[in-house]
Amino acid sequence: MDARSMWLYRLYYSNTCQWILSFTIFLILFLAFIETPSSLTSTADVRYRSPPWDPPCGLTESIEGLCLLVFVADVSVKSYLVGWAQFQKNLWLLAYMVVLVVSLMDWIVSLGLVCQEPLRIRRLLRPFFLMQNSSMMKKTLKCIRSSLPEMASVMLLLALHLCVFTMFGMLLFTGEKQDHGQDRERLIYFRNLPEALTSLLVLLTTANNPDVMTPAYSRNRAYAIFFIVFTLIGSLFLMNLLTAIIYNQFRGYLMKSFQTSLFRRRLGARAAYEVLSKTAEGEAHPQRVGVKPQDFLQVLQKVQLDSAHKQAIVEKVCSYGDDLLSADEFQKLFNEFDKRVIKEHPPRPEYGSPFLQSAQFLFSHRYFDYLGNFIALGNLVSVSVFLVMDADVLPEDRDDFVLGILNCVFILYYVLELLLKVFALGLPGYLSYSSNLFDGLLTVVLLVLEISTLAVYRFPHPGWKPEMLGLLSLWDMARLVNMLIVFRFLRIIPSMKLMAVVASTILDLIKNMRAFGGILVVVYYVFAIMGINLFRGVVVAPPGNGSLAPDNSSAPCGSFEQLEYWANNFDDFAAALITLWNVMVVNNWQVFLDAYRRYSGPWSKLYFVLWWLVSSVIWVNLFLALILEHFLHKWDRRTHLQSLAGDQETSYQMSVELLFRDVLEEPTEEELVEKLSHHPHLQLCR
């Protein structure tokens, strides 16, 4: 608690140092796209891919070495600040040290072998740097770990369910004669135990339904009962039961975690109160203990805080007058951090002329916005009509004369609307609205593209057809950007009460997806690196002209080769990410299971099944739990009515922590004082 340590603490948590740390984490993760095997090719298709760029040895290793040095400095400062006793108890810091030591040793080995080592262990450890820097990600991981026992019980039921029906399937579908074509077709899915187990595992995700049932069902309709019962028990009962367990554990563990977090916040605020409190002598308040508002405001000026929240706290302190702030009043000041900031717009310009005042009122009215939305709707309708009309016309036979004229007219209106709103609101007032920022930026981009189009292709005339220059012509770019005008209609959502609840839920989810997005980045990164090490180069381009002929009988219908899935491989990091995404969606994932079984061996199925469990089962269900919590909280009658009433005093920012605010228990005065009384560096004023 000395001055040097406090200075180092403030320096470490300054915006500059935290930005450097975040950028370093991003940089070391991004190296996977550049280092060998490089993803810097235009396509991932093994038939058309050019040889990737191979960075010289030492280039990416030098960048990685600098990143590791930053992490060494980071863990050193953290260890110094928490002290040796706390460092020994902190498993994350101990793991941080181990990961750094292993990474540095592996980095030295790479340089010693001139970058020719067969395996880079440190690539698998890089996501740890992202996890250890996010407290919410740590809580989510602990939530997953606490959910594993309950999830394991359902997984055991799923495994038993699969095994029983696999045995039944093999008895039902392989015990008959194999002379008929239909019998042989049935054997595609149940010819042996691994194949039968794989077929039913894929059916659990409904990816191969009704393909797996059709051959047997075509022979005898009674066979449909087997597949229907399997799907009812597995997909509709056990899988949804797994979702319910994950949701229940997610809520239960996070609520416990946030209860602890709330206690720490209240304890910190109470500790600040004890440090700043003084005893007032006088007849009106004999021996009253509290915090002087002047002292609080003096400390507040040195705190790194958002200006809007800081101003709200200053106003709250001033509302109490010059009296000493009690412990309860001091604690309530920190609720201002959670309140949604109501942005104040700059004052509008004042005009002396009655005509200009009338024009200002007219162009700042909401009906003028309605007119702009109506014009934008006409713009979208015209584009859609011409897209339908030109769908069956060859590109060289199209005439864009009418559409070109209409495009010019609409863009001129958008420019006029921008100028009139700037006149009515003033430039600062116009820029203070996010909707105006979007409209203005879109208008400027459209104007630049339209001027460039007219300069290159001249003014539209009958038979006017801009030529293609590169990937897109300027005219096509203008049309694409013009379609973004559809986002203007999102501003009508707040006026529709039920839709506003849904929209606010979506926005709050986006704001609070950092932890869950971080978990997804970690699992994608780890599995992509594992996939590169396991399957790099196993998918080989077919001989000949690089493409199989449609009538080639060597490619069965629905196979990896016949579907031309050649770009789904693990030859580089970017291709591995896309392949994992396609498997996570589970549509046609049986094609990947079959192809990699043939290319690399039956053990490859373990990799893809494990990925399905981690991504589609665990992470997607966690995401579903987060959506349910947000939506149920928003849909709560009291919260709903408060949001519709527009009460600024009860309008809170929705964060993951605030989801459980209504059910969390506030710590009592006795609990806080008892905890602070054992603090080694704090002496209570009473």
XYZ file of C-alpha atoms in Angstrom:
686
model
C 0.000 0.000 0.000
C 2.967 2.341 -0.392
C 2.945 5.283 -2.812
C 5.091 3.485 -5.382
C 2.745 0.510 -5.515
C -0.309 2.734 -5.846
C 1.377 4.631 -8.678
C 2.176 1.343 -10.425
C -1.393 0.137 -9.857
C -2.869 3.257 -11.490
C -0.378 3.051 -14.340
C -1.164 -0.614 -15.010
C -4.921 0.000 -15.126
C -4.628 3.167 -17.190
C -6.296 3.224 -20.597
C -2.946 3.232 -22.388
C -1.540 0.136 -20.679
C -4.785 -1.802 -20.997
C -5.025 -0.857 -24.683
C -1.451 -2.085 -25.243
C -2.285 -5.369 -23.512
C -5.481 -5.849 -25.542
C -3.686 -5.068 -28.796
C -0.919 -7.534 -27.909
C -3.499 -10.275 -27.318
C -5.145 -9.513 -30.650
C -1.780 -9.478 -32.424
C -0.578 -12.839 -31.107
C -3.904 -14.451 -32.022
C -3.857 -12.877 -35.488
C -0.444 -14.395 -36.228
C -2.193 -17.699 -37.016
C -3.412 -16.209 -40.314
C 0.094 -15.197 -41.432
C 2.524 -17.799 -40.130
C 3.034 -21.130 -41.858
C 0.625 -22.450 -43.111
C -0.353 -19.015 -44.362
C -3.965 -18.137 -45.171
C -2.955 -15.443 -47.665
C -4.497 -17.039 -50.765
C -7.595 -15.992 -52.696
C -9.305 -19.365 -52.275
C -9.162 -22.378 -49.974
C -10.204 -24.801 -52.733
C -7.385 -27.325 -53.171
C -8.119 -27.500 -56.914
C -7.485 -23.833 -57.635
C -5.387 -22.620 -54.696
C -2.057 -21.062 -55.549
C 1.002 -21.782 -53.380
C 0.600 -19.709 -50.192
C 3.128 -17.139 -49.056
C 5.667 -18.700 -46.721
C 7.000 -16.032 -44.322
C 10.766 -16.154 -43.749
C 11.890 -17.731 -40.513
C 12.136 -15.122 -37.798
C 9.502 -12.701 -39.088
C 6.435 -13.914 -37.228
C 8.668 -15.315 -34.475
C 10.014 -11.799 -33.788
C 6.498 -10.399 -33.452
C 5.539 -13.308 -31.222
C 8.638 -12.762 -29.084
C 7.673 -9.117 -28.497
C 4.158 -10.204 -27.526
C 5.534 -12.736 -25.053
C 7.743 -10.037 -23.506
C 4.653 -7.875 -22.973
C 2.949 -10.826 -21.258
C 6.028 -11.374 -19.067
C 5.826 -7.732 -17.976
C 2.072 -8.128 -17.429
C 2.329 -11.153 -15.156
C 5.267 -9.573 -13.307
C 3.296 -6.429 -12.473
C 0.221 -8.436 -11.474
C 2.292 -10.683 -9.233
C 3.973 -7.711 -7.571
C 0.687 -5.903 -6.970
C -1.148 -8.857 -5.406
C 1.830 -9.977 -3.327
C 3.542 -13.335 -2.991
C 0.980 -14.813 -0.568
C -1.942 -14.044 -2.882
C 0.050 -15.100 -5.944
C 0.479 -18.605 -4.545
C -3.284 -18.940 -4.106
C -4.266 -17.514 -7.501
C -4.519 -20.430 -9.925
C -4.933 -18.137 -12.947
C -1.664 -16.334 -12.219
C 0.131 -19.635 -11.650
C -1.253 -20.964 -14.932
C -0.208 -17.683 -16.580
C 3.379 -18.311 -15.473
C 3.325 -21.922 -16.701
C 1.888 -20.970 -20.102
C 4.513 -18.262 -20.537
C 7.377 -20.602 -19.610
C 6.161 -23.302 -22.020
C 5.582 -20.747 -24.787
C 9.034 -19.220 -24.385
C 10.704 -22.644 -24.396
C 8.767 -23.672 -27.507
C 9.671 -20.338 -29.138
C 13.371 -20.963 -28.457
C 13.076 -24.468 -29.928
C 11.505 -23.009 -33.093
C 14.402 -20.624 -33.599
C 16.898 -23.380 -32.858
C 15.362 -25.657 -35.520
C 15.091 -22.756 -38.031
C 11.269 -22.951 -37.964
C 11.244 -26.565 -39.162
C 9.728 -28.074 -36.026
C 6.820 -30.500 -36.689
C 4.602 -29.118 -33.906
C 4.253 -25.740 -32.221
C 2.755 -26.308 -28.798
C 2.534 -22.594 -28.056
C -0.089 -22.067 -30.763
C -2.553 -24.105 -28.732
C -1.794 -22.007 -25.621
C -2.363 -18.571 -27.178
C -6.105 -18.357 -26.355
C -5.184 -18.526 -22.670
C -3.924 -14.921 -22.883
C -7.411 -13.871 -23.964
C -9.169 -15.800 -21.195
C -6.989 -14.644 -18.330
C -7.636 -10.997 -19.240
C -11.449 -11.268 -18.928
C -13.156 -11.814 -15.581
C -16.469 -12.566 -17.301
C -14.864 -15.282 -19.400
C -13.430 -16.824 -16.231
C -16.880 -16.832 -14.648
C -18.354 -18.441 -17.740
C -15.689 -21.142 -17.731
C -16.366 -21.833 -14.051
C -20.061 -22.032 -14.889
C -19.330 -24.626 -17.576
C -17.117 -26.582 -15.190
C -19.800 -26.603 -12.497
C -22.342 -27.787 -15.078
C -20.255 -30.761 -16.203
C -21.550 -33.312 -13.638
C -25.197 -32.691 -14.559
C -24.318 -32.582 -18.264
C -22.410 -35.841 -17.912
C -25.526 -37.602 -16.605
C -27.535 -36.563 -19.672
C -24.604 -37.437 -21.936
C -24.577 -40.892 -20.383
C -28.278 -41.253 -21.153
C -27.610 -40.095 -24.717
C -24.801 -42.614 -25.113
C -27.030 -45.402 -23.755
C -29.817 -44.271 -26.072
C -27.465 -44.368 -29.069
C -26.038 -47.778 -28.174
C -29.438 -49.423 -27.674
C -30.877 -48.106 -30.920
C -27.666 -48.933 -32.779
C -28.016 -52.557 -31.742
C -31.694 -52.576 -32.680
C -30.860 -50.994 -36.035
C -28.202 -53.528 -36.887
C -30.597 -56.367 -35.993
C -33.430 -54.863 -37.998
C -31.554 -53.818 -41.114
C -28.758 -56.346 -41.613
C -30.417 -59.639 -40.825
C -32.269 -60.063 -44.118
C -31.210 -61.162 -47.546
C -29.011 -58.787 -49.472
C -30.101 -59.760 -52.958
C -32.449 -56.875 -53.615
C -31.192 -53.399 -54.407
C -33.200 -51.883 -51.574
C -31.579 -54.258 -49.078
C -28.118 -53.286 -50.270
C -29.079 -49.603 -50.026
C -30.128 -50.057 -46.416
C -26.707 -51.461 -45.615
C -25.117 -48.101 -46.447
C -26.119 -46.807 -42.980
C -26.011 -49.994 -40.869
C -23.347 -52.201 -42.424
C -21.184 -52.281 -39.254
C -21.162 -50.943 -35.718
C -19.135 -47.709 -36.304
C -21.216 -46.844 -39.382
C -24.510 -47.512 -37.603
C -23.422 -45.478 -34.558
C -22.365 -42.590 -36.794
C -25.635 -42.664 -38.741
C -27.744 -42.431 -35.589
C -25.468 -39.788 -34.034
C -25.984 -37.627 -37.107
C -29.725 -38.357 -36.976
C -29.668 -36.991 -33.420
C -28.952 -33.608 -35.012
C -31.524 -34.329 -37.794
C -28.859 -33.541 -40.412
C -29.419 -36.771 -42.382
C -33.182 -36.969 -41.920
C -34.998 -38.425 -43.867
C -32.108 -39.860 -45.918
C -31.213 -42.441 -43.287
C -34.852 -43.573 -43.019
C -35.890 -43.543 -46.678
C -34.302 -46.849 -47.879
C -35.909 -48.891 -45.101
C -39.178 -46.934 -45.224
C -39.408 -47.561 -48.976
C -39.290 -51.297 -48.288
C -41.760 -51.331 -45.378
C -43.576 -48.386 -43.827
C -43.365 -49.988 -40.344
C -39.627 -49.196 -40.223
C -40.524 -45.515 -39.807
C -41.531 -46.256 -36.200
C -37.894 -47.030 -35.317
C -36.588 -43.674 -36.571
C -39.503 -41.651 -35.169
C -39.104 -43.138 -31.679
C -35.328 -42.565 -31.805
C -35.801 -38.915 -32.775
C -38.509 -38.314 -30.165
C -36.379 -39.670 -27.317
C -33.010 -38.323 -28.461
C -33.591 -35.017 -30.253
C -36.819 -33.787 -28.659
C -36.374 -35.089 -25.104
C -32.758 -35.705 -24.123
C -31.208 -32.846 -26.134
C -33.760 -30.356 -24.780
C -33.209 -31.734 -21.290
C -29.523 -30.975 -21.762
C -30.439 -27.409 -22.745
C -32.563 -27.029 -19.608
C -29.721 -28.301 -17.388
C -27.183 -25.932 -18.930
C -29.597 -23.016 -18.568
C -30.365 -23.846 -14.944
C -26.690 -24.254 -14.041
C -25.768 -21.107 -15.951
C -28.272 -19.034 -14.045
C -27.511 -20.644 -10.690
C -23.753 -20.327 -10.884
C -23.712 -16.817 -12.353
C -26.183 -15.621 -9.737
C -23.868 -16.921 -7.011
C -20.892 -15.324 -8.735
C -22.630 -11.968 -9.085
C -23.757 -12.120 -5.464
C -20.084 -12.291 -4.527
C -19.280 -9.516 -6.999
C -22.031 -7.312 -5.531
C -20.640 -7.858 -2.040
C -17.170 -6.813 -3.211
C -18.573 -3.680 -4.838
C -20.483 -2.716 -1.707
C -17.434 -3.506 0.420
C -15.234 -1.307 -1.742
C -17.705 1.568 -1.561
C -17.981 1.187 2.197
C -14.190 1.124 2.521
C -14.025 4.380 0.557
C -16.611 5.839 2.895
C -14.516 4.864 5.918
C -11.399 6.451 4.429
C -13.154 9.740 3.574
C -15.463 9.983 6.594
C -15.046 12.610 9.259
C -16.729 13.396 12.571
C -18.773 16.595 12.762
C -19.014 18.501 16.044
C -21.966 20.765 16.712
C -25.377 21.142 18.291
C -27.332 20.223 15.182
C -25.393 17.027 14.520
C -23.484 15.990 17.615
C -20.777 13.464 16.837
C -22.228 12.735 13.392
C -19.978 10.677 11.106
C -20.044 11.209 7.358
C -18.235 12.344 4.221
C -17.943 15.970 3.263
C -19.337 16.566 -0.248
C -16.282 18.735 -1.039
C -13.915 15.875 -0.205
C -15.902 13.437 -2.323
C -15.951 15.800 -5.319
C -12.227 16.426 -4.969
C -11.501 12.697 -5.155
C -14.013 12.246 -7.984
C -12.091 14.656 -10.234
C -9.058 12.331 -10.170
C -11.027 9.206 -11.058
C -11.021 7.843 -14.615
C -14.721 7.803 -15.369
C -17.086 8.520 -18.238
C -17.876 12.251 -18.264
C -21.641 11.707 -18.403
C -21.650 9.398 -15.367
C -19.266 11.720 -13.534
C -21.610 14.649 -14.162
C -24.586 12.609 -12.925
C -22.757 11.786 -9.689
C -21.769 15.443 -9.189
C -25.418 16.494 -9.557
C -26.485 13.807 -7.097
C -23.904 14.974 -4.530
C -24.948 18.594 -4.940
C -28.583 17.614 -4.337
C -27.652 16.605 -0.765
C -26.429 20.115 0.054
C -23.536 20.755 2.430
C -24.488 18.133 5.008
C -22.256 15.180 5.617
C -23.074 12.168 3.451
C -24.218 9.175 5.484
C -23.097 5.648 4.669
C -26.416 4.926 2.949
C -26.311 8.126 0.885
C -22.691 7.474 -0.039
C -23.576 3.952 -1.182
C -26.474 5.159 -3.350
C -24.135 7.441 -5.284
C -22.604 4.390 -6.957
C -25.959 3.394 -8.447
C -25.421 6.222 -10.914
C -22.821 4.043 -12.658
C -25.553 1.648 -13.765
C -28.028 4.201 -15.036
C -28.462 4.689 -18.708
C -26.998 7.993 -19.845
C -29.615 10.332 -21.278
C -27.748 12.262 -23.935
C -28.461 15.966 -24.124
C -28.399 17.498 -27.565
C -26.792 20.883 -28.277
C -29.151 23.862 -28.528
C -30.527 24.661 -31.956
C -29.394 27.770 -33.797
C -31.529 30.864 -33.316
C -32.774 32.748 -36.380
C -34.227 36.251 -36.306
C -36.338 35.988 -39.457
C -39.879 34.583 -38.954
C -39.544 32.754 -42.278
C -36.348 31.028 -41.177
C -37.909 30.177 -37.811
C -40.861 28.557 -39.586
C -38.504 26.665 -41.881
C -36.448 25.514 -38.891
C -39.590 24.228 -37.158
C -40.718 22.453 -40.315
C -37.445 20.700 -41.087
C -36.799 19.662 -37.477
C -40.264 18.159 -37.054
C -40.693 14.387 -36.891
C -43.017 14.535 -39.921
C -40.012 15.574 -42.013
C -38.324 12.343 -40.877
C -41.457 10.458 -41.907
C -41.215 12.029 -45.348
C -37.586 10.940 -45.638
C -38.514 7.401 -44.655
C -41.286 7.395 -47.257
C -38.830 8.538 -49.952
C -36.371 5.849 -48.851
C -39.174 3.278 -49.127
C -39.803 4.450 -52.697
C -36.089 4.054 -53.384
C -36.120 0.453 -52.144
C -39.280 -0.372 -54.094
C -37.784 0.991 -57.324
C -34.579 -1.013 -56.860
C -36.563 -4.180 -56.076
C -38.847 -3.728 -59.102
C -35.938 -3.354 -61.483
C -34.135 -6.339 -59.937
C -37.215 -8.476 -60.648
C -37.637 -7.085 -64.163
C -33.972 -7.624 -65.068
C -33.703 -11.105 -63.528
C -34.272 -12.864 -66.875
C -32.363 -10.343 -68.999
C -28.739 -10.912 -69.906
C -26.353 -8.322 -68.402
C -25.278 -7.051 -71.833
C -28.937 -6.517 -72.873
C -30.028 -4.517 -69.833
C -30.907 -0.829 -70.028
C -30.220 1.059 -66.789
C -31.407 4.436 -68.090
C -34.565 4.737 -65.958
C -32.930 3.293 -62.847
C -29.953 5.603 -63.305
C -32.227 8.670 -63.453
C -34.173 7.527 -60.396
C -30.936 6.913 -58.514
C -29.783 10.466 -59.248
C -33.123 11.869 -58.037
C -33.065 9.925 -54.777
C -29.464 10.862 -54.018
C -30.237 14.532 -54.672
C -33.101 14.290 -52.185
C -30.832 12.717 -49.557
C -28.316 15.536 -50.017
C -31.106 18.126 -49.738
C -32.428 16.422 -46.601
C -28.951 16.501 -45.047
C -28.527 20.215 -45.732
C -32.000 21.127 -44.433
C -31.474 19.178 -41.193
C -28.110 20.847 -40.646
C -29.869 24.185 -41.181
C -32.607 23.302 -38.659
C -30.516 21.606 -35.978
C -27.103 23.117 -36.534
C -24.067 20.993 -37.315
C -23.374 19.979 -33.645
C -27.050 19.168 -33.141
C -27.202 17.158 -36.359
C -24.130 15.124 -35.421
C -25.455 14.457 -31.895
C -28.071 12.039 -33.301
C -26.747 8.592 -34.228
C -29.466 8.210 -36.854
C -28.333 11.421 -38.530
C -24.723 10.225 -38.452
C -25.734 7.066 -40.325
C -27.864 8.989 -42.831
C -25.197 11.610 -43.390
C -22.376 9.141 -43.891
C -24.513 7.076 -46.273
C -25.474 10.195 -48.213
C -21.862 11.345 -48.571
C -20.761 7.882 -49.787
C -23.656 7.737 -52.264
C -22.865 11.234 -53.524
C -19.187 10.382 -54.087
C -20.091 7.158 -55.916
C -22.717 8.921 -58.031
C -20.323 11.703 -59.040
C -17.671 9.102 -59.875
C -20.223 7.111 -61.893
C -21.284 10.177 -63.900
C -17.648 11.129 -64.480
C -16.779 7.647 -65.784
C -19.976 6.638 -67.607
C -21.548 10.076 -68.199
C -25.155 11.018 -67.636
C -27.735 8.222 -68.129
C -29.242 7.968 -71.589
C -31.311 5.314 -73.443
C -29.194 2.189 -73.723
C -26.980 3.346 -70.829
C -25.132 0.331 -69.377
C -22.024 0.897 -67.212
C -19.224 -1.512 -68.032
C -17.730 -3.820 -65.446
C -14.359 -2.597 -64.213
C -12.818 -5.218 -61.943
C -15.017 -7.056 -59.472
C -17.775 -4.409 -59.413
C -18.517 -1.325 -61.451
C -19.014 2.033 -59.752
C -22.666 1.779 -60.718
C -23.052 -1.588 -58.998
C -21.258 -0.248 -55.918
C -23.678 2.680 -55.770
C -26.632 0.294 -55.985
C -25.214 -1.896 -53.208
C -24.607 1.060 -50.900
C -28.062 2.376 -51.764
C -29.607 -0.792 -50.343
C -28.213 0.162 -46.902
C -30.935 2.789 -46.789
C -33.174 0.008 -45.467
C -31.613 0.539 -42.034
C -33.440 3.874 -41.830
C -36.585 1.955 -41.032
C -35.081 0.541 -37.830
C -35.793 3.867 -36.130
C -39.544 3.149 -36.139
C -39.015 0.202 -33.767
C -39.084 2.235 -30.498
C -42.604 3.437 -31.349
C -43.840 -0.178 -31.429
C -43.884 -1.260 -27.771
C -43.615 -5.030 -28.136
C -41.021 -4.786 -30.910
C -39.079 -2.304 -28.794
C -38.664 -4.940 -26.065
C -37.317 -7.439 -28.598
C -35.038 -4.846 -30.206
C -33.651 -3.692 -26.847
C -32.967 -7.320 -25.940
C -30.972 -7.750 -29.143
C -28.997 -4.555 -28.533
C -28.202 -5.514 -24.939
C -27.078 -8.942 -26.117
C -24.711 -7.370 -28.615
C -23.257 -5.100 -25.927
C -22.684 -7.979 -23.507
C -21.483 -10.682 -25.878
C -17.800 -10.072 -25.236
C -17.404 -12.933 -22.766
C -19.417 -15.427 -24.763
C -17.853 -14.310 -28.013
C -14.474 -14.707 -26.323
C -15.315 -18.297 -25.332
C -16.279 -18.996 -28.948
C -13.001 -17.471 -30.192
C -11.060 -19.690 -27.775
C -12.734 -22.963 -28.803
C -12.531 -22.091 -32.498
C -8.864 -21.196 -32.182
C -7.911 -24.347 -30.278
C -9.853 -26.699 -32.548
C -8.561 -24.960 -35.691
C -4.947 -25.418 -34.580
C -5.677 -29.035 -33.644
C -7.322 -29.573 -37.037
C -4.304 -28.162 -38.863
C -1.978 -30.478 -36.961
C -4.199 -33.510 -37.577
C -5.611 -33.030 -41.086
C -3.350 -30.640 -42.954
C -2.821 -31.931 -46.500
C -5.148 -34.947 -46.254
C -7.611 -33.437 -48.754
C -5.892 -33.718 -52.138
C -7.136 -32.244 -55.410
C -8.548 -34.848 -57.848
C -6.456 -35.714 -60.906
C -7.216 -34.343 -64.353
C -8.632 -30.895 -64.922
C -9.200 -30.239 -61.222
C -12.924 -30.950 -61.238
C -14.935 -34.145 -61.332
C -17.288 -34.570 -64.251
C -20.986 -34.633 -63.304
C -21.393 -38.156 -64.724
C -18.330 -39.591 -62.960
C -19.592 -42.759 -61.309
C -16.618 -42.787 -58.908
C -18.213 -39.959 -56.901
C -21.352 -41.212 -55.089
C -24.263 -38.818 -54.852
C -24.019 -36.716 -51.707
C -20.341 -37.438 -51.128
C -17.623 -34.898 -50.375
C -16.319 -35.141 -53.942
C -19.689 -34.985 -55.679
C -20.738 -31.943 -53.620
C -17.345 -30.321 -54.414
C -16.537 -29.513 -50.790
C -12.840 -29.166 -51.655
C -12.574 -25.781 -49.925
C -13.538 -27.364 -46.591
C -10.113 -28.419 -45.396
C -7.553 -27.772 -42.663
C -4.652 -26.662 -44.850
C -4.503 -23.208 -43.230
C -6.038 -21.367 -40.296
C -8.736 -19.448 -42.191
C -9.889 -22.575 -44.038
C -10.010 -24.480 -40.740
C -12.273 -21.819 -39.192
C -14.754 -22.036 -42.079
C -14.735 -25.841 -41.965
C -15.449 -25.787 -38.225
C -18.267 -23.310 -38.787
C -19.862 -25.579 -41.386
C -19.675 -28.526 -39.003
C -21.094 -26.460 -36.111
C -24.189 -25.665 -38.191
C -24.533 -29.512 -38.504
C -26.179 -29.351 -41.920
C -24.548 -32.137 -43.988
C -21.917 -32.691 -41.322
C -22.127 -36.418 -42.056
C -20.353 -35.602 -45.342
C -17.340 -34.328 -43.373
C -17.378 -37.361 -41.081
C -17.347 -39.723 -44.052
C -14.736 -37.811 -46.073
C -12.185 -37.415 -43.300
C -12.739 -41.033 -42.266
C -11.692 -42.055 -45.768
C -8.857 -39.537 -46.059
C -7.268 -39.812 -42.605
C -8.807 -42.749 -40.737
C -11.800 -43.629 -38.539
C -10.290 -41.863 -35.508
C -11.046 -38.518 -37.190
C -14.690 -38.924 -36.169
C -13.695 -38.332 -32.545
C -12.425 -34.866 -33.461
C -15.612 -33.834 -35.251
C -17.938 -35.322 -32.622
C -16.001 -33.541 -29.861
C -16.263 -30.288 -31.820
C -20.027 -30.804 -32.203
C -20.377 -31.334 -28.446
C -18.336 -28.250 -27.524
C -19.764 -25.856 -30.118
C -23.309 -26.931 -31.012
C -24.286 -28.468 -27.673
C -22.471 -26.525 -24.948
C -21.746 -23.086 -26.400
C -24.996 -22.708 -28.355
C -26.974 -23.688 -25.252
C -25.047 -21.164 -23.163
C -25.902 -18.539 -25.735
C -29.542 -19.626 -25.582
C -29.460 -19.277 -21.795
C -28.131 -15.733 -22.114
C -30.894 -14.847 -24.604
C -33.556 -16.261 -22.281
C -32.245 -14.311 -19.302
C -32.165 -11.042 -21.206
C -35.577 -11.503 -22.751
C -37.303 -12.687 -19.556
C -35.843 -9.753 -17.666
C -37.023 -7.349 -20.335
C -40.411 -9.019 -20.448
C -40.861 -8.737 -16.694
C -43.951 -6.623 -16.162
C -42.380 -4.114 -13.811
C -39.288 -3.586 -15.976
C -41.474 -3.434 -19.071
C -43.752 -0.777 -17.639
C -40.808 1.263 -16.386
C -39.139 1.213 -19.785
C -42.385 2.238 -21.484
C -42.926 5.061 -19.010
C -39.502 6.436 -19.880
C -38.598 7.085 -16.264
C -35.051 8.341 -16.443
C -34.408 7.613 -12.769
C -35.068 3.872 -13.271
C -33.607 3.485 -16.739
C -30.613 1.225 -16.269
C -28.079 -0.068 -18.715
C -28.663 -3.797 -19.156
C -25.510 -5.745 -18.449
C -25.042 -9.371 -17.530
C -24.452 -8.341 -13.906
C -27.714 -6.377 -13.777
C -29.729 -9.366 -14.991
C -29.769 -10.661 -11.434
C -30.061 -7.323 -9.618
C -33.684 -7.977 -8.588
C -32.879 -11.341 -6.988
C -29.519 -10.495 -5.397
C -29.402 -9.818 -1.670
C -27.882 -6.553 -0.525
C -25.229 -7.077 2.167
C -26.146 -5.737 5.583
C -24.336 -3.009 7.469
C -23.064 -5.512 10.023
C -21.595 -7.797 7.344
C -19.691 -4.944 5.715
C -18.335 -3.558 8.962
C -17.342 -7.025 10.166
C -15.444 -7.711 6.945
C -13.695 -4.324 6.980
C -12.684 -4.691 10.612
C -10.312 -7.505 9.585
C -8.709 -5.529 6.754
C -4.941 -5.175 7.375
C -4.631 -1.694 5.853
C -7.838 -0.040 7.047
C -8.752 1.374 10.415
C -12.429 2.144 10.916
C -13.298 5.610 12.094
C -15.653 4.152 14.698
